[in-house]
């Protein structure tokens, strides 16, 4: 029994380190309680870049299947991450409004992670199509997410339109409460 527990513990440890290697070690998982601060932005500013800041965030998924050929059950784990070493800011150009703008990019990623959970939960899977169907749904969500992020930047003029920024802040906050 002791060897079995050790073996199981070793497998869990290996899975966790594999997961961290996929995420590049330095990630922040989305949480309603954790808000980004400028200290979280650790990436290098690209040369000659005129943007004030960039947020790198995204959705990851893992799944497992169980059951029989005729009755497949799929279990999903979906996370939203912020990538500090790929996110950067120019301190002389940034203020709290820009930080809230960047936070909303991360929050929008979380909204689309929830959409992914919902769509995967509603999907019907058959033997042999799980991986392709999950990948297809994930790709569609990522396209929608990218389009929505671009719409957000366009409508707020990258946070320069303070009135629109406040409207977006309220709308995304409401959506996250659902």
C-alpha atoms as one frame of an Amber mdcrd trajectory, in Angstrom:
protein
   0.000   0.000   0.000   2.867   2.410   0.801   4.410   1.841  -2.634   1.025
   2.467  -4.251   0.629   5.788  -2.411   4.196   6.768  -3.332   3.579   5.877
  -6.984   0.333   7.852  -7.067   2.055  10.824  -5.412   4.868  10.650  -7.947
   2.383  10.624 -10.839   0.600  13.694  -9.410   3.928  15.488  -8.961   4.944
  14.697 -12.545   1.584  15.883 -13.883   1.860  19.142 -11.958   5.365  19.805
 -13.211   4.291  18.927 -16.779   1.361  21.340 -16.463   3.698  24.073 -15.212
   6.109  23.470 -18.084   3.235  23.900 -20.541   2.288  27.165 -18.908   5.833
  28.510 -18.861   6.081  28.370 -15.032   5.037  31.959 -14.510   1.242  32.234
 -14.594  -1.530  33.789 -12.572  -4.823  31.920 -12.542  -7.892  34.131 -12.865
  -9.707  34.744  -9.589 -12.461  37.190  -8.666 -10.442  38.093  -5.564  -7.081
  38.650  -7.272  -6.748  41.854  -9.264  -3.690  42.549 -11.362  -1.131  45.107
 -10.265   1.668  46.637 -12.277   4.075  44.331 -10.405   2.477  41.421 -12.297
   3.652  42.806 -15.660   7.186  41.437 -15.956   7.721  41.224 -19.701  10.223
  43.273 -21.671   8.870  46.249 -23.572   9.348  45.666 -27.299  11.618  48.276
 -28.909   9.869  51.306 -30.412   6.487  50.185 -29.115   3.978  52.992 -28.687
   1.443  50.981 -26.678   1.187  51.758 -22.987   0.751  48.132 -21.925  -0.019
  44.631 -23.131  -1.823  41.853 -21.300  -1.135  38.275 -22.312  -3.910  36.035
 -21.101  -5.604  32.933 -22.370  -7.624  29.824 -21.794  -6.274  26.326 -21.318
  -8.165  23.056 -21.167  -7.622  19.461 -20.216 -10.083  16.633 -20.441 -10.443
  12.970 -19.691 -12.961  10.407 -20.827 -14.566   7.454 -19.158 -17.419   5.082
 -19.815 -18.106   2.690 -22.627 -18.069   2.956 -26.399 -21.795   3.745 -26.357
 -21.828   5.973 -23.261 -18.847   8.333 -23.114 -18.452  10.759 -20.241 -16.038
  13.648 -20.664 -14.602  15.556 -17.725 -13.120  19.013 -18.394 -10.726  21.289
 -16.539 -10.629  24.792 -17.981  -8.480  27.616 -16.620  -7.839  31.242 -17.468
  -4.267  32.432 -17.110  -2.379  35.705 -17.140   1.215  35.379 -18.355   3.417
  37.889 -16.479   6.560  37.439 -18.553   4.615  38.077 -21.764   2.781  41.081
 -20.317   4.452  44.471 -20.044   3.815  48.145 -19.421   5.553  51.477 -19.832
   5.399  53.132 -16.390   5.644  56.667 -17.751   2.512  56.095 -19.870   0.391
  54.140 -17.407  -2.107  54.984 -14.709  -4.882  53.179 -12.829  -7.333  53.550
 -15.728  -4.935  51.716 -18.029  -4.433  49.052 -15.358  -8.217  48.573 -15.163
  -8.245  48.311 -18.977  -5.614  45.572 -18.831  -7.483  43.800 -16.021 -10.568
  43.711 -18.224  -8.617  41.898 -20.945  -7.916  39.192 -18.351 -11.551  39.252
 -17.175 -12.786  38.900 -20.754 -10.616  35.794 -21.112 -12.381  34.385 -18.047
 -15.795  35.109 -19.583 -14.807  33.110 -22.639 -13.470  30.281 -20.457 -16.974
  30.108 -18.991 -18.440  29.997 -22.505 -16.054  27.155 -23.305 -17.181  25.245
 -20.194 -20.824  25.749 -21.191 -20.351  24.668 -24.812 -18.327  21.632 -23.865
 -20.910  20.739 -21.226 -23.683  20.917 -23.833 -21.769  19.000 -26.517 -22.519
  15.401 -27.385 -19.528  13.179 -27.867 -19.182   9.820 -29.527 -16.392   7.303
 -29.423 -13.546   8.570 -31.565 -14.610  12.210 -31.956 -13.878  13.619 -28.496
 -10.443  15.093 -29.159 -11.382  16.630 -32.528 -14.671  18.032 -31.228 -13.079
  19.540 -28.100 -10.333  21.101 -30.219 -12.893  22.513 -32.671 -15.003  24.080
 -29.913 -11.865  25.493 -28.278 -10.694  27.044 -31.563 -14.094  28.662 -32.162
 -14.096  30.122 -28.650 -10.588  31.511 -29.163 -11.655  33.204 -32.398 -14.664
  34.724 -30.628 -12.439  35.787 -27.727  -9.952  37.469 -30.050 -12.753  39.296
 -31.887 -14.257  40.452 -28.587 -10.874  41.644 -27.271 -10.410  43.663 -30.479
 -13.915  45.128 -30.172 -13.116  46.122 -26.576  -9.909  47.886 -27.625 -11.662
  49.588 -30.549 -14.638  50.839 -28.518 -12.497  52.112 -25.654  -9.751  53.346
 -27.981  -7.318  51.337 -25.848  -8.679  53.006 -22.660  -8.322  56.549 -24.024
 -12.107  56.924 -24.224 -12.658  57.089 -20.481 -16.461  57.126 -20.747 -16.496
  53.942 -22.841 -13.939  52.381 -20.497 -16.290  52.912 -17.548 -19.178  51.395
 -19.521 -17.095  48.332 -20.362 -15.932  48.031 -16.736 -19.570  47.894 -15.585
 -20.704  45.478 -18.296 -17.881  43.002 -17.742 -18.320  43.199 -13.951 -22.022
  42.332 -14.374 -21.220  39.478 -16.740 -18.734  38.001 -14.270 -21.414  37.910
 -11.561 -23.617  35.587 -13.634
